[in-house]
Coordinates of C-alpha atoms and ligand atoms in Angstrom, one line a residue:
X1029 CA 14.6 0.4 94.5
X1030 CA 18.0 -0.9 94.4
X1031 CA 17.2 -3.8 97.0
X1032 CA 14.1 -4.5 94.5
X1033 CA 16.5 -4.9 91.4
X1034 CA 19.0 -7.2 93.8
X1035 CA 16.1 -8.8 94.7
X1036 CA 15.2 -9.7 90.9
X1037 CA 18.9 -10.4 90.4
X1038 CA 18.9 -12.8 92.9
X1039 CA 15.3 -14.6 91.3
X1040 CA 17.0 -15.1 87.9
X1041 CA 20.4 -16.4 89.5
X1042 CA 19.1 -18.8 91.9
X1043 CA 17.0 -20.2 89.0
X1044 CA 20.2 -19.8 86.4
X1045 CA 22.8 -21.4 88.6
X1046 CA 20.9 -23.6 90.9
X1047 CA 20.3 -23.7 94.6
X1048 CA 23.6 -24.6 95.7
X1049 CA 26.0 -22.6 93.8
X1050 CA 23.2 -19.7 95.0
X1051 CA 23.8 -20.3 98.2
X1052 CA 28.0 -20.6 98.3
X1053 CA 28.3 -17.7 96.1
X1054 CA 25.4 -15.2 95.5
X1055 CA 24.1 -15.2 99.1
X1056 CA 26.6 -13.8 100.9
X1057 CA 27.2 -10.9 98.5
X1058 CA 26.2 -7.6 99.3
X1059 CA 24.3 -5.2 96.4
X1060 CA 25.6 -1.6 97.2
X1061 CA 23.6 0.0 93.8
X1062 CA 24.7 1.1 90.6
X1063 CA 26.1 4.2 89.5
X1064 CA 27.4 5.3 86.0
X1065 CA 27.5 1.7 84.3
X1066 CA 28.8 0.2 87.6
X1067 CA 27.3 -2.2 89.7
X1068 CA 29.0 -2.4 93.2
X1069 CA 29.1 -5.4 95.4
X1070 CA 30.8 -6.3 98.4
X1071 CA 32.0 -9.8 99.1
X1072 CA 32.6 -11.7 102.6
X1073 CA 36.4 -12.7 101.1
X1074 CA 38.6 -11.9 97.9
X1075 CA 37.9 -15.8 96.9
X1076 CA 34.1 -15.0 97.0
X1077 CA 34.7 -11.7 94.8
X1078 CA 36.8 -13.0 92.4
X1079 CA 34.9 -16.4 92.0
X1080 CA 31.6 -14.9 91.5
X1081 CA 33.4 -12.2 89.0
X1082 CA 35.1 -14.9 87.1
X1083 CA 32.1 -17.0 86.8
X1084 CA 28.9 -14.9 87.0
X1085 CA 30.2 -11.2 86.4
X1086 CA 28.5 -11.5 82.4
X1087 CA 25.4 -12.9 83.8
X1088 CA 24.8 -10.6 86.9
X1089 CA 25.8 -7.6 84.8
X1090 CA 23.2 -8.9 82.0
X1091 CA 20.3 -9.4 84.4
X1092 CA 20.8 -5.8 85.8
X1093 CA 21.3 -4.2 82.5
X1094 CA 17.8 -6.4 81.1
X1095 CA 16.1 -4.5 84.3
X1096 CA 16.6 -1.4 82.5
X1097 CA 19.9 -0.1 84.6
X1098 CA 22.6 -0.2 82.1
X1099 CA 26.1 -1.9 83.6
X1100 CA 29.1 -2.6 81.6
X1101 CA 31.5 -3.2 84.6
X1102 CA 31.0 -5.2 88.3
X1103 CA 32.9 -3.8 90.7
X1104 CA 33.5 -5.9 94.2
X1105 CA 34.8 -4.8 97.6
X1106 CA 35.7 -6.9 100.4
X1107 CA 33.9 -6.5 103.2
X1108 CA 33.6 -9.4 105.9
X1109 CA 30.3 -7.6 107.2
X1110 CA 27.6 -10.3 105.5
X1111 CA 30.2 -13.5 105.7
X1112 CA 28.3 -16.5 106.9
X1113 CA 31.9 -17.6 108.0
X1114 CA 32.0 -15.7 111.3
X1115 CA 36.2 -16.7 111.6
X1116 CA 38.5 -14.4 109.8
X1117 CA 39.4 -16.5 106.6
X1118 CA 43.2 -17.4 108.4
X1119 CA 44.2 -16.5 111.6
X1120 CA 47.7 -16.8 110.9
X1121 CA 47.3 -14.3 108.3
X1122 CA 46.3 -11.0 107.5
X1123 CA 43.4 -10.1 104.9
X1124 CA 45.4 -10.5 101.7
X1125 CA 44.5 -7.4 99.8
X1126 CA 43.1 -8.8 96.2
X1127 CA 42.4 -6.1 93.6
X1128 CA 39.4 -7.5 91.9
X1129 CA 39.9 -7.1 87.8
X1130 CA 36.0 -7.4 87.2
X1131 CA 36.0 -9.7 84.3
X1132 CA 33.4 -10.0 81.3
X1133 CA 33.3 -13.8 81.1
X1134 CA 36.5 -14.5 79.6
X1135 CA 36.0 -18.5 79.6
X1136 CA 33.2 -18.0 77.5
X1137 CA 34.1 -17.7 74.2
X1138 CA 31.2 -17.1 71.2
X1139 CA 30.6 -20.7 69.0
X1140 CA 31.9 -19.9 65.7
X1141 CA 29.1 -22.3 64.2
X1142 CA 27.0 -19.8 66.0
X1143 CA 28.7 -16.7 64.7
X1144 CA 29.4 -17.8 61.0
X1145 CA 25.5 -18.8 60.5
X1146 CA 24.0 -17.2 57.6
X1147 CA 21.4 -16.6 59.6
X1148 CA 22.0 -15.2 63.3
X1149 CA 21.3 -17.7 65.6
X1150 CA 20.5 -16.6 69.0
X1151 CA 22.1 -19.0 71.0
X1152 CA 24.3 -19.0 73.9
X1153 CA 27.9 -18.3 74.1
X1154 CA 29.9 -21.6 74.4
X1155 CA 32.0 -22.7 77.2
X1156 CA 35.6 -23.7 76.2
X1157 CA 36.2 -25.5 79.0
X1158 CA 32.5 -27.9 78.8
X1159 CA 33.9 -30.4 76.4
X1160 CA 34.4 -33.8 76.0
X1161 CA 37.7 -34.0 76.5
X1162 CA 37.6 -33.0 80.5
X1163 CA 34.7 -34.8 81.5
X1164 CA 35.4 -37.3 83.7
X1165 CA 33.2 -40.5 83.6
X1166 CA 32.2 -42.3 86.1
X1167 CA 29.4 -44.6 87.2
X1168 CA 26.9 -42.7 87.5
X1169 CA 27.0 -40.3 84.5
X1170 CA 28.4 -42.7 81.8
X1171 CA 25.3 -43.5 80.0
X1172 CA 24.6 -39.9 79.9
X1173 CA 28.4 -39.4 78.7
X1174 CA 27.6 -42.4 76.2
X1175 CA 24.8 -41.1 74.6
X1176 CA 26.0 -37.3 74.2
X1177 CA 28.9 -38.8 72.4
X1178 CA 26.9 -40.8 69.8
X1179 CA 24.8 -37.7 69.4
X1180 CA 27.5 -35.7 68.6
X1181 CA 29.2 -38.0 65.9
X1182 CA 28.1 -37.5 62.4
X1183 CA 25.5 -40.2 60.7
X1184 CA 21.6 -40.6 61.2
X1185 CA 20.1 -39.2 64.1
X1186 CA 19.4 -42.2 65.8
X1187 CA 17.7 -41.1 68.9
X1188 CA 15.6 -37.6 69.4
X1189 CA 15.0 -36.4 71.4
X1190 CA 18.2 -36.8 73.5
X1191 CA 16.8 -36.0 76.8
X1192 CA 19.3 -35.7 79.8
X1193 CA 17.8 -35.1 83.2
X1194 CA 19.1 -35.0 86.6
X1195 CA 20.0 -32.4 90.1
X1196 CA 21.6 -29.2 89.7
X1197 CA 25.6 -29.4 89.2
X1198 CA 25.7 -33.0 87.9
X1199 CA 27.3 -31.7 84.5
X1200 CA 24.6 -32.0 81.9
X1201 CA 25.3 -28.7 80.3
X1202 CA 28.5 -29.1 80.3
X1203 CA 27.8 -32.6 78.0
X1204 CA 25.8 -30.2 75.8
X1205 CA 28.5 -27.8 75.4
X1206 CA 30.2 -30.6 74.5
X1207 CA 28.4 -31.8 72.0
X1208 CA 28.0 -28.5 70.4
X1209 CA 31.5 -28.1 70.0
X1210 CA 32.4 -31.7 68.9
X1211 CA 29.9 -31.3 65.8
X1212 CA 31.6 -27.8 65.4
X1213 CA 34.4 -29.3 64.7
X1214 CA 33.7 -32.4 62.8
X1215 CA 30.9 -30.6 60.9
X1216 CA 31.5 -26.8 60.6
X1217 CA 28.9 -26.1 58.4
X1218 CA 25.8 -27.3 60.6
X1219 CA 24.0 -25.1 62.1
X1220 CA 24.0 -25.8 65.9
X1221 CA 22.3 -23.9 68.2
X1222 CA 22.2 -24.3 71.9
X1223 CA 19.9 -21.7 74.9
X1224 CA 18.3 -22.0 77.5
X1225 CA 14.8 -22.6 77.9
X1226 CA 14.5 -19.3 79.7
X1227 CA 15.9 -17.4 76.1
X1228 CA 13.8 -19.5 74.0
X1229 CA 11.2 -18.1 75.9
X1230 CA 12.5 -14.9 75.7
X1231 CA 12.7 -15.0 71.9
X1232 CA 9.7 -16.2 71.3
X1233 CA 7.8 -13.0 73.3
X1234 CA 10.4 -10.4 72.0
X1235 CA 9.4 -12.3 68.7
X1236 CA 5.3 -11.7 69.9
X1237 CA 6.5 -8.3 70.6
X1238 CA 7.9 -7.0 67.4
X1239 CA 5.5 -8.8 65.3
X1240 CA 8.0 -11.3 64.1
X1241 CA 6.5 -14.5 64.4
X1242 CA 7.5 -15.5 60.8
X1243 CA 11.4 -14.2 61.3
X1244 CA 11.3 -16.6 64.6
X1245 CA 9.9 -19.7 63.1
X1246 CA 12.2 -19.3 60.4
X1247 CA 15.0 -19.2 62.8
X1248 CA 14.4 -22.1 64.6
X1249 CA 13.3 -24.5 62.1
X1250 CA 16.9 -23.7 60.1
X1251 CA 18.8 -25.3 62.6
X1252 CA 20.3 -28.6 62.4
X1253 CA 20.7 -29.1 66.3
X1254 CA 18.7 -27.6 68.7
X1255 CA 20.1 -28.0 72.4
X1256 CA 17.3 -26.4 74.8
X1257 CA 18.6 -26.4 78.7
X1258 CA 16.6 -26.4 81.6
X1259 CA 13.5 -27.4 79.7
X1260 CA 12.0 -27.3 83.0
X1261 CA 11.3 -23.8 83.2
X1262 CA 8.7 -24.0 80.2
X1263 CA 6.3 -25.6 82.3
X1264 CA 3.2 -23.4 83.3
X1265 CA 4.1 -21.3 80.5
X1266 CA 1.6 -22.7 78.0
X1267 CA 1.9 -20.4 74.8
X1268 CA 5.9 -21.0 75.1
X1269 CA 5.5 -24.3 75.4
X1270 CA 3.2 -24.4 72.4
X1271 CA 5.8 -22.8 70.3
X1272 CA 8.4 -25.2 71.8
X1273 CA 6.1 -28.0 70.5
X1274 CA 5.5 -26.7 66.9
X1275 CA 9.3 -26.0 66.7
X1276 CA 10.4 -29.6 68.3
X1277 CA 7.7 -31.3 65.5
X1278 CA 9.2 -29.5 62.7
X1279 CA 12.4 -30.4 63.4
X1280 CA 11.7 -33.9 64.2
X1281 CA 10.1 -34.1 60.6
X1282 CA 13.3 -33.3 59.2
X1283 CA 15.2 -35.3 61.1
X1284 CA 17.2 -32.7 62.6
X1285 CA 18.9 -33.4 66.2
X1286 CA 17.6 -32.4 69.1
X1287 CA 19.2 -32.2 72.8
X1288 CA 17.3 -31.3 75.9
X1289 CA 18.1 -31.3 79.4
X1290 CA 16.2 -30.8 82.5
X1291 CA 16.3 -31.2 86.2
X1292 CA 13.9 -33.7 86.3
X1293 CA 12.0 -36.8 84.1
X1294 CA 9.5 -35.1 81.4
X1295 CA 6.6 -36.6 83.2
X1296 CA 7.5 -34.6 86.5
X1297 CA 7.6 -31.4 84.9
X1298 CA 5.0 -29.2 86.4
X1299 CA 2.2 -27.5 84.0
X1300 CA 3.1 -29.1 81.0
X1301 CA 0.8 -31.0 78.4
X1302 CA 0.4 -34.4 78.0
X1303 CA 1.6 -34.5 74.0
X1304 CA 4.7 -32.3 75.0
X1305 CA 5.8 -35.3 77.5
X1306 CA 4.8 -37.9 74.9
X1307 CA 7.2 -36.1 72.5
X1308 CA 10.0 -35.6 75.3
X1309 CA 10.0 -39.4 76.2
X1310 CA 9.8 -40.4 72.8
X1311 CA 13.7 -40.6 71.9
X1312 CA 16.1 -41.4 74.5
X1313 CA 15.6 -40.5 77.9
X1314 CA 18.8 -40.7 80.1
X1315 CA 19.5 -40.2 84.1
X1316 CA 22.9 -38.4 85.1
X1317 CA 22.6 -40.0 88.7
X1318 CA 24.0 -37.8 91.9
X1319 CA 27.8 -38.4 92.2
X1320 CA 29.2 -41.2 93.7
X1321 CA 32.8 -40.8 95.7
X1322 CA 34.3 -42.5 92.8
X1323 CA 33.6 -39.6 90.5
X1324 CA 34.0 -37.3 92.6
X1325 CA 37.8 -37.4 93.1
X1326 CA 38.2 -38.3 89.8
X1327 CA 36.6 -34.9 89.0
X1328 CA 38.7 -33.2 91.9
X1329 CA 41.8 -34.9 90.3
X1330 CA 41.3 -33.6 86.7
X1331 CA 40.5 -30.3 87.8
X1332 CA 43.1 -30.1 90.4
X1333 CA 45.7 -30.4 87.1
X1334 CA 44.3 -27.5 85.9
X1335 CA 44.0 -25.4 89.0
X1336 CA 48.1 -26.4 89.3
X1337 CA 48.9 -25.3 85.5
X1338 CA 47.2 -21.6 86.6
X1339 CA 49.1 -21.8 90.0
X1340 CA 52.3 -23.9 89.6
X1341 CA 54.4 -25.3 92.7
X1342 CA 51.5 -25.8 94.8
X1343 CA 51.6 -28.7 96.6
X1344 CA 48.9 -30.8 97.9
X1345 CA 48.9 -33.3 100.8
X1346 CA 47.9 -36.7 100.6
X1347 CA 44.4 -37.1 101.8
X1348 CA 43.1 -33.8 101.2
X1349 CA 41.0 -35.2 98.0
X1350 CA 39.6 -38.0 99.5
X1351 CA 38.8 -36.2 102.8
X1352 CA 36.5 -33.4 100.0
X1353 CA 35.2 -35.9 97.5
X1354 CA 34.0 -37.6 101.0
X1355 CA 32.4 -34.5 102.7
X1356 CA 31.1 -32.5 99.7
X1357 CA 28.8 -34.5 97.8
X1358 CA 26.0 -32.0 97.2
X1359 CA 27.4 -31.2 93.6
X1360 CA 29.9 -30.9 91.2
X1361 CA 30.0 -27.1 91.0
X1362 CA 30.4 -26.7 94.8
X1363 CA 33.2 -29.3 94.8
X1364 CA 35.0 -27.0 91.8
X1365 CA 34.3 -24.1 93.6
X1366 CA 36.2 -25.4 96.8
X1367 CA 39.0 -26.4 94.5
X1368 CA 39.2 -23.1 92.7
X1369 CA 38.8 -21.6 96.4
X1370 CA 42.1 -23.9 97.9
X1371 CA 44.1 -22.8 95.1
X1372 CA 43.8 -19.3 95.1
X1373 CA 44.3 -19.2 98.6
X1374 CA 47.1 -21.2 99.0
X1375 CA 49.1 -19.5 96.4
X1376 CA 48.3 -16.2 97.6
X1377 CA 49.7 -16.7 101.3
X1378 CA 52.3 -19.6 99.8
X1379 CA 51.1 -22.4 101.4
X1380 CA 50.5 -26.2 100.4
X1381 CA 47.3 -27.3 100.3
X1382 CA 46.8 -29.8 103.7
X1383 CA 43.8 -30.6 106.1
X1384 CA 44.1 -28.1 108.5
X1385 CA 44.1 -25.2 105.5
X1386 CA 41.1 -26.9 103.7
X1387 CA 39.2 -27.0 107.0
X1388 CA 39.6 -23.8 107.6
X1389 CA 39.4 -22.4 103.9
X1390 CA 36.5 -24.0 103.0
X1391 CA 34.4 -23.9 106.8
X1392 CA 31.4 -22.5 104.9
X1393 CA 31.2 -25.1 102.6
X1394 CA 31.9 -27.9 105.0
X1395 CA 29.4 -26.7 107.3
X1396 CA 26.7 -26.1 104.2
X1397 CA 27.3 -29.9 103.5
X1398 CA 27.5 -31.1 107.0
X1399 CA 25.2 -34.1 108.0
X1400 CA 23.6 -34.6 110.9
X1401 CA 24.6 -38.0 111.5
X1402 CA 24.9 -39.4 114.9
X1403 CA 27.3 -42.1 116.2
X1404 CA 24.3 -44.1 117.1
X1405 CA 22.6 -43.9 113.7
X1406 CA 25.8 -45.4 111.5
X1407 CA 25.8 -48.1 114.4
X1408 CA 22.4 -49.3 113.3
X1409 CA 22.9 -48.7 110.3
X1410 CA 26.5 -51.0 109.4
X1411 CA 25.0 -53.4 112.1
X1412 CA 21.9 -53.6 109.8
X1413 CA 24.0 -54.0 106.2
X1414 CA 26.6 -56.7 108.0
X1415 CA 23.7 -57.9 110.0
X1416 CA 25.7 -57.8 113.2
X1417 CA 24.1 -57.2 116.4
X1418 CA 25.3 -54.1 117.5
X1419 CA 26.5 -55.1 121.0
X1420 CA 29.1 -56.8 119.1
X1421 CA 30.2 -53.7 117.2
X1422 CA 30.5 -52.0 120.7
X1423 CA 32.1 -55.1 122.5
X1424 CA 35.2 -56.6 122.4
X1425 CA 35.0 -59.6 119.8
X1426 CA 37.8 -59.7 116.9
X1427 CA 36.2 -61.9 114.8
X1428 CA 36.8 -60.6 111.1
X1429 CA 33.3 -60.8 110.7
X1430 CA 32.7 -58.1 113.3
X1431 CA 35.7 -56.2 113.6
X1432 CA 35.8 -55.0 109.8
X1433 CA 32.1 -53.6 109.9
X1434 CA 33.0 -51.9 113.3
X1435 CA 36.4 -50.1 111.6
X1436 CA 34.0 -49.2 108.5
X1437 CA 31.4 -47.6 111.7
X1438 CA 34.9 -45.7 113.2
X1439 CA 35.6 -44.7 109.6
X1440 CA 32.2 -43.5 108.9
X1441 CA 31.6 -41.6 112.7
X1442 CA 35.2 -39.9 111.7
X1443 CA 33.8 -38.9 108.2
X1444 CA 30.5 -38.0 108.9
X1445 CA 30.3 -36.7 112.6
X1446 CA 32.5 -34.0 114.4
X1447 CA 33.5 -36.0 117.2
X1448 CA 37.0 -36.3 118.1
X1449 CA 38.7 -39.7 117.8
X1450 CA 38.6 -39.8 121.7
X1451 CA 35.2 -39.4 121.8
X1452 CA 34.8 -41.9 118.7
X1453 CA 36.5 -44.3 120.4
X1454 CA 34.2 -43.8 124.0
X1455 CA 31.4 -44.8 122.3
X1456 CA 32.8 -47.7 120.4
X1457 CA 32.7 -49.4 123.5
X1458 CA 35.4 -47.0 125.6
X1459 CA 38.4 -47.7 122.9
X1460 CA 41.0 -46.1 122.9
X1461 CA 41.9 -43.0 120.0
X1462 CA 44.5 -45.2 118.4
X1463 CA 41.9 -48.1 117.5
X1464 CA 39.8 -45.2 115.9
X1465 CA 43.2 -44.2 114.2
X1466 CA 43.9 -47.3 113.0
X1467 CA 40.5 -48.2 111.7
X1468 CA 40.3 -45.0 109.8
X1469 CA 43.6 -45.5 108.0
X1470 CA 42.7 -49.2 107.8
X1471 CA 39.4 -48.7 105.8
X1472 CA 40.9 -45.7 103.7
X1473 CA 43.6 -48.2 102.3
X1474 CA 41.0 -51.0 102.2
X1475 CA 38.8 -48.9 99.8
X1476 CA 41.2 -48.2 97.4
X1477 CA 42.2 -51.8 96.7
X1478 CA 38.9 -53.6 97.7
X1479 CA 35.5 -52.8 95.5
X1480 CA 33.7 -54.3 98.1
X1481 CA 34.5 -52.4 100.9
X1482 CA 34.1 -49.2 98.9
X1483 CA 30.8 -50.1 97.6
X1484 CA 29.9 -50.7 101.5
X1485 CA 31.0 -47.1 102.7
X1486 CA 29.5 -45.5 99.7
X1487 CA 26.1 -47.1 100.4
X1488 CA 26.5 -46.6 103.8
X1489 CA 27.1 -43.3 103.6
X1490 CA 24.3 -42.2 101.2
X1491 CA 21.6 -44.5 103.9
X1492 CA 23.0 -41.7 106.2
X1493 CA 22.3 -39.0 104.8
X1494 CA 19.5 -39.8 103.1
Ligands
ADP2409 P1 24.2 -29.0 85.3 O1 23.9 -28.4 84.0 O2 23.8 -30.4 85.4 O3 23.5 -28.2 86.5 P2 26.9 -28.3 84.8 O4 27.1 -28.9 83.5 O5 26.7 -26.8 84.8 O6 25.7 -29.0 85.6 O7 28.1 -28.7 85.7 C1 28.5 -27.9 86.8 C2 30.0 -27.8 86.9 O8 30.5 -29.1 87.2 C3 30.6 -27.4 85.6 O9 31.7 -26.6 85.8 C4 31.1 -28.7 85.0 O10 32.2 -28.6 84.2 C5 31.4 -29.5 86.2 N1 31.2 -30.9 86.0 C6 30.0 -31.6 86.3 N2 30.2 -32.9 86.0 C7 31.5 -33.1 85.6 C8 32.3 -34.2 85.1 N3 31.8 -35.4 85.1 N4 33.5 -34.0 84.7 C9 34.0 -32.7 84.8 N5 33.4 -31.6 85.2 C10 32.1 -31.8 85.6
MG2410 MG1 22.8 -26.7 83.5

């Protein structure tokens, strides 16, 4: 019975949080049932416990208590039992002993354009830390960035539906938060109201259930932004999706704003109709593309100044950023949670943060995002974009023209594979570890101050683990 309502648990979260975050932080919990209001869990480490408290303790606790087991409180236990990291979490160390203080969301604070509504709108609680203002632009996401920011200034609607689409992690709730608060502030009197596909849906059959179709149309037609995430999940559900359609139409009429996300294009969603894509692609459709390195320790660098105002005199070695934006590409919220994960161990055994430490800290993460890449395979593959022959990668020739793309192939073996520099340098022709050394620190300084070069490795390194 209790493994059953774990098991539902786990259904809602995988779907909720995505995949990825699933995997780093639900999976290796343990359920150990529920008893007077309490759910317990047992965690592989304190960072696990505290993480998944912090950041999923409302919504675990809500799933549980929607299956008809009331909880109020999550209470976790370490217990290294179910770790997928089979290493203690230091050597050096003992098991710090971490009381957990099971918290109810306290990042999440209510909207107040939600809360002061005449009428109640159902939406979900806003995240205070999901706005504009720490969202780091890049590349990749700066149309997306672009067009939530025009939607959320005041004026005509210009474009609607806003419809932002890309993978799991890539930060497109946290640009509707955003918008949801910037219009709360510039314009506290509109009625702004943001949920999930998932509690649309859930509305509309509570709605079916209590015989209040009337009280929910109502509802949703008196908004003056509707922000639906994960639009996705209405597919297959066809009278949801109906409703979804009436209610988009109506507001579209009256020129209201509308915001919709989803992991993927309208016309990829599976099981929905034909008008409802029509309608989806018919405003502005925009693409928050995967992370680039770029991005990535931009985001690490932002967030790393507010992981040091929460744990001040924590230092960090050079490197250690690049080194993460490099090998953790899978999505933002893993490379926040390995962040979040460094600094809460490092100030707990007084540490800096350095190589050897993140290695060790974050093993199960590093090993989740570890490619497969052979030596041979980023051979071919810089030979190819140079077009070099690869005997002269692996001979002895000096020429510019060869010996840049074989430093970039050294860099890329060190980054990618988990050969030793020894070893690197065997199959680079039988070099020595100090050519490998030099190569690597060669490239990493080249990529800073050369676009070129760090478009290369970039591309590179996405061919590879493609
Ligand atoms: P999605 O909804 O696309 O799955 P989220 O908006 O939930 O992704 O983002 C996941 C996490 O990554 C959030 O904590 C978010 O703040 C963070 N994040 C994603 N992209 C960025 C960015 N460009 N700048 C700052 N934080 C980001
Ligand atoms: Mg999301």
């Amino acid at each position: 019975m209790s493994a059953d309502l774990w098991g539902r648990v786990c259904d809602e979260l995988r779907f909720a949080i995505g995949q990825d975050a699933f995997k780093n932080w639900i999976d290796p919990l343990e359920f150990r049932g529920c008893e007077d209001g309490v759910a317990r869990l047992a965690a592989p480490t304190p960072f696990i416990g505290n993480w998944v408290s912090q950041h999923y303790g409302e919504r675990i606790q809500k799933i549980i208590s929607k299956s008809g087991t009331n909880v109020v409180r999550l209470d976790f236990t370490v217990c290294p039992a179910k770790t997928v990291t089979a290493k203690p979490v230091h050597s050096g160390f003992s098991e710090p002993k971490v009381e957990f203080v099971p918290q109810a969301q306290p990042m999440a604070k209510p909207s107040a354009a939600v809360q002061t509504a005449d009428l109640d709108l159902p939406g979900s609680p806003l995240d205070a830390k999901y706005k504009f203002d720490n969202f780091v632009v890049g590349k990749p996401n700066e149309l997306a960035h672009a067009a939530a920011r025009r939607v959320a200034e005041p004026g005509p609607v210009t474009f609607n539906p806003l419809f932002l689409y890309g993978g799991v992690g890539l930060g497109k709730t946290h640009l509707m938060h955003a918008i949801a608060w910037q219009i709360q502030e510039t314009r506290p009197d509109a009625r702004v109201l943001y949920l999930s596909a998932e509690q649309f849906m859930y509305r509309f059959v509570q709605a079916l259930r209590f015989k209040d179709m009337h009280g929910f149309k109502q509802l949703f037609r008196s908004v003056d932004v509707l922000m639906v995430d994960d639009v996705q999940f209405i597919g297959g559900k066809d009278s949801t999706q109906e409703e979804f359609f009436h209610t988009f139409n109506a507001l579209v009429d009256q020129n209201r704003q509308i915001v919709i996300t989803s992991d993927r294009p309208p016309n990829e969603i599976q099981g929905i109709e034909d008008r409802i894509i029509s309608r989806l692609q018919s405003g502005l459709v925009v693409d928050v593309h995967p992370t680039d390195y770029e991005l990535r320790l931009g985001i690490l660098q932002s967030k790393a100044e507010a992981q040091a105002r929460l744990h001040p005199g924590i230092d960090v070695d050079h490197g250690v950023f690049e080194y993460l934006a490099m090998r953790i590409s899978s999505n933002v919220r893993v490379l926040e949670g390995a962040l979040t994960r460094l600094f809460a161990f490092a100030s707990l055994v007084g540490r800096k943060i350095d190589m050897d430490m993140s290695q060790e800290c974050l093993s199960d993460i590093l090993r989740a995002s570890e490619r497969k890449v052979t030596i041979d395979e980023i051979i071919r593959k810089v030979a190819e974009h140079y077009n070099v022959r690869m005997a002269d990668l692996l001979g002895p020739r000096r020429a510019r023209s060869v010996s840049r793309p074989r430093q970039v192939a050294m860099f890329l073996s060190k980054s990618l594979t988990t050969k030793s520099l020894p070893e690197i340098g065997r199959r680079f022709g039988g070099r020595d570890h100090t050519t490998v050394i030099h190569a690597v620190r060669k490239v990493e300084e080249l990529r800073v101050i050369d676009a070129q070069i760090s478009d290369d490795v970039e591309l590179l390194r996405r061919m590879l683990e493609a």
